[in-house]
Coordinates of C-alpha atoms in Angstrom, one line a residue:
X1 CA 71.2 155.2 122.5
X2 CA 69.1 155.8 119.5
X3 CA 66.0 155.0 120.3
X4 CA 65.7 156.8 123.3
X5 CA 65.7 160.0 121.1
X6 CA 62.9 158.8 119.1
X7 CA 60.7 158.9 122.4
X8 CA 57.5 161.1 121.7
X9 CA 58.0 163.6 124.2
X10 CA 56.6 166.3 122.5
X11 CA 53.4 164.3 122.1
X12 CA 52.7 163.1 125.4
X13 CA 50.1 164.4 127.3
X14 CA 51.2 168.3 128.7
X15 CA 49.2 167.0 131.6
X16 CA 51.5 164.6 132.5
X17 CA 53.7 165.2 134.9
X18 CA 57.7 165.8 133.8
X19 CA 58.0 162.4 136.5
X20 CA 54.9 161.1 135.7
X21 CA 56.3 161.0 132.2
X22 CA 59.1 159.5 133.1
X23 CA 57.4 157.0 134.6
X24 CA 55.4 155.9 132.0
X25 CA 58.9 155.5 129.7
X26 CA 60.3 153.5 133.2
X27 CA 57.4 151.5 132.9
X28 CA 57.4 150.7 128.5
X29 CA 61.0 149.7 128.5
X30 CA 62.9 148.3 131.6
X31 CA 60.0 146.9 133.6
X32 CA 57.5 146.2 131.0
X33 CA 56.6 141.5 131.0
X34 CA 58.9 141.8 127.8
X35 CA 62.0 143.2 129.5
X36 CA 61.7 141.6 132.5
X37 CA 61.0 138.1 130.9
X38 CA 63.3 138.8 128.5
X39 CA 66.2 141.1 129.7
X40 CA 67.8 143.2 126.4
X41 CA 71.9 143.0 127.2
X42 CA 73.1 144.4 130.3
X43 CA 75.4 147.4 128.9
X44 CA 72.3 148.2 126.8
X45 CA 70.2 148.7 129.9
X46 CA 72.7 151.0 131.4
X47 CA 72.6 152.8 129.2
X48 CA 69.1 153.2 129.0
X49 CA 69.0 154.1 132.4
X50 CA 72.0 156.1 132.5
X51 CA 70.6 158.0 129.8
X52 CA 66.9 158.5 131.2
X53 CA 68.4 159.7 134.3
X54 CA 70.5 162.5 132.3
X55 CA 67.1 163.9 130.6
X56 CA 65.1 163.6 134.5
X57 CA 67.9 165.3 136.2
X58 CA 67.4 168.3 133.9
X59 CA 64.4 169.4 133.9
X60 CA 64.0 168.2 137.1
X61 CA 64.2 168.6 140.9
X62 CA 62.8 165.9 142.7
X63 CA 65.4 162.6 142.0
X64 CA 62.4 159.5 141.2
X65 CA 63.4 156.7 143.3
X66 CA 62.6 154.3 141.0
X67 CA 65.2 154.8 138.0
X68 CA 68.3 154.9 140.4
X69 CA 66.2 152.2 141.9
X70 CA 66.5 150.0 139.3
X71 CA 69.9 151.2 137.7
X72 CA 71.1 150.6 140.9
X73 CA 70.0 147.2 141.0
X74 CA 71.7 146.6 137.4
X75 CA 75.0 148.1 138.5
X76 CA 75.7 145.1 140.7
X77 CA 74.7 142.6 137.5
X78 CA 77.2 141.1 135.8
X79 CA 77.1 140.6 132.1
X80 CA 76.4 137.2 129.9
X81 CA 76.9 135.8 127.3
X82 CA 73.4 135.4 125.6
X83 CA 70.9 138.3 126.3
X84 CA 67.3 138.5 124.2
X85 CA 66.1 141.3 121.3
X86 CA 62.9 141.6 121.5
X87 CA 60.9 142.5 117.8
X88 CA 57.5 144.1 117.7
X89 CA 55.4 143.3 114.6
X90 CA 53.3 145.3 113.7
X91 CA 50.2 143.5 115.4
X92 CA 52.1 144.8 118.6
X93 CA 53.0 141.2 119.6
X94 CA 56.8 139.9 120.3
X95 CA 59.3 137.6 119.1
X96 CA 62.0 137.7 122.1
X97 CA 65.0 136.3 120.8
X98 CA 68.1 134.4 122.3
X99 CA 71.2 136.5 121.3
X100 CA 74.8 136.5 121.7
X101 CA 76.3 139.5 122.9
X102 CA 79.1 139.5 121.2
X103 CA 79.1 139.6 117.3
X104 CA 81.2 135.9 116.6
X105 CA 80.9 133.7 119.5
X106 CA 82.4 130.1 119.5
X107 CA 83.4 130.3 115.5
X108 CA 80.4 131.5 114.2
X109 CA 78.4 135.1 113.5
X110 CA 75.2 132.7 113.7
X111 CA 74.4 134.0 116.7
X112 CA 73.2 137.6 116.1
X113 CA 70.8 139.6 114.0
X114 CA 72.3 141.0 110.9
X115 CA 70.1 143.5 108.6
X116 CA 69.5 141.2 106.1
X117 CA 67.2 139.3 108.4
X118 CA 65.8 142.2 109.6
X119 CA 65.1 143.3 105.9
X120 CA 63.8 139.6 104.5
X121 CA 61.8 139.7 107.7
X122 CA 59.8 143.1 107.1
X123 CA 59.4 142.2 103.5
X124 CA 57.9 138.8 103.9
X125 CA 55.6 141.1 106.4
X126 CA 54.6 142.8 103.2
X127 CA 54.1 139.6 100.4
X128 CA 52.8 137.2 103.3
X129 CA 50.2 136.1 100.1
X130 CA 53.8 134.6 98.3
X131 CA 54.2 131.9 101.6
X132 CA 50.2 130.9 101.4
X133 CA 49.9 127.1 101.2
X134 CA 53.6 126.4 100.9
X135 CA 56.9 125.1 102.0
X136 CA 59.2 126.9 102.7
X137 CA 63.1 126.0 103.1
X138 CA 64.8 128.6 104.4
X139 CA 69.1 128.7 104.2
X140 CA 71.0 129.4 107.0
X141 CA 68.6 130.8 109.8
X142 CA 71.3 131.6 112.3
X143 CA 68.8 132.0 115.3
X144 CA 65.7 132.2 113.6
X145 CA 64.1 135.5 113.4
X146 CA 62.7 136.1 109.5
X147 CA 61.1 131.8 109.5
X148 CA 59.7 132.8 113.1
X149 CA 57.8 136.3 111.4
X150 CA 57.0 133.8 108.4
X151 CA 55.1 132.0 110.6
X152 CA 53.6 134.0 113.0
X153 CA 52.2 136.0 109.8
X154 CA 51.8 134.0 106.6
X155 CA 50.1 130.8 106.0
X156 CA 51.6 128.9 105.0
X157 CA 51.9 124.5 104.3
X158 CA 55.5 123.8 106.4
X159 CA 58.6 126.3 107.6
X160 CA 62.0 124.2 107.0
X161 CA 64.9 126.1 109.2
X162 CA 67.9 125.2 108.6
X163 CA 71.8 124.9 109.3
X164 CA 75.7 124.0 109.7
X165 CA 76.8 125.2 113.1
X166 CA 76.0 122.8 116.2
X167 CA 75.9 125.6 118.8
X168 CA 73.4 128.3 116.1
X169 CA 71.1 124.8 116.1
X170 CA 70.6 124.4 119.5
X171 CA 70.0 128.9 119.9
X172 CA 67.6 128.3 116.8
X173 CA 65.7 125.0 118.1
X174 CA 65.0 127.1 121.6
X175 CA 63.9 129.8 120.1
X176 CA 61.6 128.3 118.0
X177 CA 59.9 126.9 121.1
X178 CA 60.2 130.2 123.0
X179 CA 58.5 132.0 119.8
X180 CA 56.4 129.6 117.8
X181 CA 55.2 126.6 120.2
X182 CA 52.7 129.0 122.3
X183 CA 51.5 131.0 119.5
X184 CA 48.2 131.3 118.3
X185 CA 48.8 132.1 114.6
X186 CA 51.5 129.7 114.2
X187 CA 49.5 126.8 112.4
X188 CA 52.3 125.6 109.7
X189 CA 54.5 122.2 110.9
X190 CA 57.9 122.9 111.3
X191 CA 61.7 121.0 111.1
X192 CA 64.9 122.4 111.6
X193 CA 67.2 120.9 109.2
X194 CA 71.1 119.8 110.1
X195 CA 72.0 120.9 106.7
X196 CA 75.6 121.2 104.9
X197 CA 75.7 123.0 101.6
X198 CA 78.6 121.2 100.3
X199 CA 76.8 117.7 100.8
X200 CA 73.2 117.7 100.8
X201 CA 72.4 114.1 99.9
X202 CA 68.9 113.3 97.3
X203 CA 67.9 112.4 100.0
X204 CA 67.5 115.3 102.3
X205 CA 66.1 117.6 99.2
X206 CA 63.5 114.7 98.6
X207 CA 62.8 114.8 101.6
X208 CA 62.4 118.9 101.6
X209 CA 60.3 119.2 98.9
X210 CA 59.9 123.3 99.0
X211 CA 58.2 125.4 97.1
X212 CA 59.6 128.0 98.0
X213 CA 64.3 129.3 99.6
X214 CA 65.0 132.0 101.1
X215 CA 68.0 133.3 103.2
X216 CA 69.2 136.8 104.4
X217 CA 73.1 136.9 104.9
X218 CA 74.3 134.0 103.2
X219 CA 76.6 136.3 101.1
X220 CA 79.9 137.4 102.9
X221 CA 82.9 135.0 101.8
X222 CA 84.3 133.7 99.0
X223 CA 84.8 129.9 99.7
X224 CA 81.3 129.3 100.1
X225 CA 79.9 130.9 96.6
X226 CA 80.7 127.9 94.5
X227 CA 79.1 125.4 96.8
X228 CA 75.6 127.5 97.3
X229 CA 75.4 128.4 93.9
X230 CA 75.7 124.6 93.2
X231 CA 72.9 123.7 96.3
X232 CA 70.5 127.0 94.9
X233 CA 71.1 124.7 91.6
X234 CA 69.9 121.6 92.6
X235 CA 67.3 123.8 94.7
X236 CA 65.6 125.6 92.3
X237 CA 65.9 122.0 89.7
X238 CA 64.1 119.9 92.2
X239 CA 60.0 120.8 90.7
X240 CA 57.3 120.5 93.8
X241 CA 53.7 120.1 91.0
X242 CA 55.4 120.1 88.2
X243 CA 57.1 123.8 89.0
X244 CA 60.5 125.2 89.6
X245 CA 61.0 127.1 93.5
X246 CA 61.1 130.5 94.2
X247 CA 64.1 131.6 95.3
X248 CA 64.4 135.1 97.1
X249 CA 68.0 136.2 98.3
X250 CA 68.4 139.5 100.2
X251 CA 72.2 140.5 101.0
X252 CA 73.7 143.2 102.7
X253 CA 76.6 144.4 100.1
X254 CA 79.2 144.7 102.3
X255 CA 82.0 143.7 100.2
X256 CA 81.1 144.2 96.2
X257 CA 83.5 142.4 95.0
X258 CA 82.3 139.2 97.0
X259 CA 78.5 140.8 95.8
X260 CA 79.6 140.5 92.0
X261 CA 81.1 136.7 92.5
X262 CA 78.0 135.4 93.8
X263 CA 76.3 137.1 91.2
X264 CA 78.7 136.0 87.9
X265 CA 78.5 132.4 89.7
X266 CA 75.2 132.4 89.1
X267 CA 75.5 132.8 86.0
X268 CA 78.0 130.2 85.1
X269 CA 75.7 127.9 86.8
X270 CA 72.6 128.7 84.0
X271 CA 70.8 131.2 86.9
X272 CA 69.3 134.0 85.9
X273 CA 68.1 136.9 88.7
X274 CA 66.2 139.9 88.9
X275 CA 66.6 142.7 91.7
X276 CA 63.9 143.6 93.7
X277 CA 62.9 147.1 93.7
X278 CA 60.0 147.2 96.0
X279 CA 59.8 149.6 98.4
X280 CA 60.4 147.4 102.0
X281 CA 58.6 148.7 105.5
X282 CA 60.5 149.4 107.7
X283 CA 59.6 147.7 111.0
X284 CA 62.3 147.0 113.3
X285 CA 64.1 149.3 114.6
X286 CA 68.0 149.2 112.3
X287 CA 70.3 151.0 110.8
X288 CA 70.1 150.6 106.6
X289 CA 72.6 153.0 105.9
X290 CA 74.5 149.9 104.6
X291 CA 73.2 148.5 100.7
X292 CA 70.9 146.1 101.0
X293 CA 70.1 144.7 98.1
X294 CA 67.3 141.2 97.3
X295 CA 67.2 139.2 94.5
X296 CA 64.9 136.4 93.0
X297 CA 66.5 133.7 91.1
X298 CA 65.4 131.0 88.8
X299 CA 66.2 129.0 85.7

């Protein structure tokens, strides 16, 4: 409920009545067209409205029928496995993605958006020049937030989303269709590749021909580090117009030992890395308490 506490109560027009303020908040949240079209999880909306009603009852004598009607409708509804989360860009445009309510579903963690993907998307928003006129490959795209944000904000030539899990790939394709097909700002060619890190073919690498490679939250399992680093090495040695690609990886450091193992594997493969320490402006509401590190890898 942290987002509700961030509403600018004190800065609202003092001439508004209490009910007017509450109705304004209701219209901008649960009754907003984006929320009605792409509803967040039922549990979240119930908690949000319950908190809003509690605040209203503390400062107003008269009940507001619209609040109770909205909550009553939700209490009768049944929670589904999939909900929507909407991420607002600095332009005011929204990226609405279908995500799973559960963090782990159908044997994968790839059906939700993780913190490092949000961080990488924020970094991309502040570094659009890096993607200008480039072909970008994203490893482990998941449900697509980072790539969709890059496509919506950068003047790139081509963007290649990739993942290996069939359910994730289908959800990714659906989110791309909903978020990019009708976007006037999207002029890049967009592809989705099924990419299994351990057996990427030379034909795939030649077809991809990426100038820039990005990934978020791909360093989480010691068992996949070796094949990830091997793939990065192959990608870095695939020159495009006589230049090695740029590789940027954002990671939430949940297990320092696993992350150190990744860096050691990079060193063994003859790959160097530099930690990117420039501050990244926070655009999306999420908890940055965890350590998120971004590195650039090069030969």
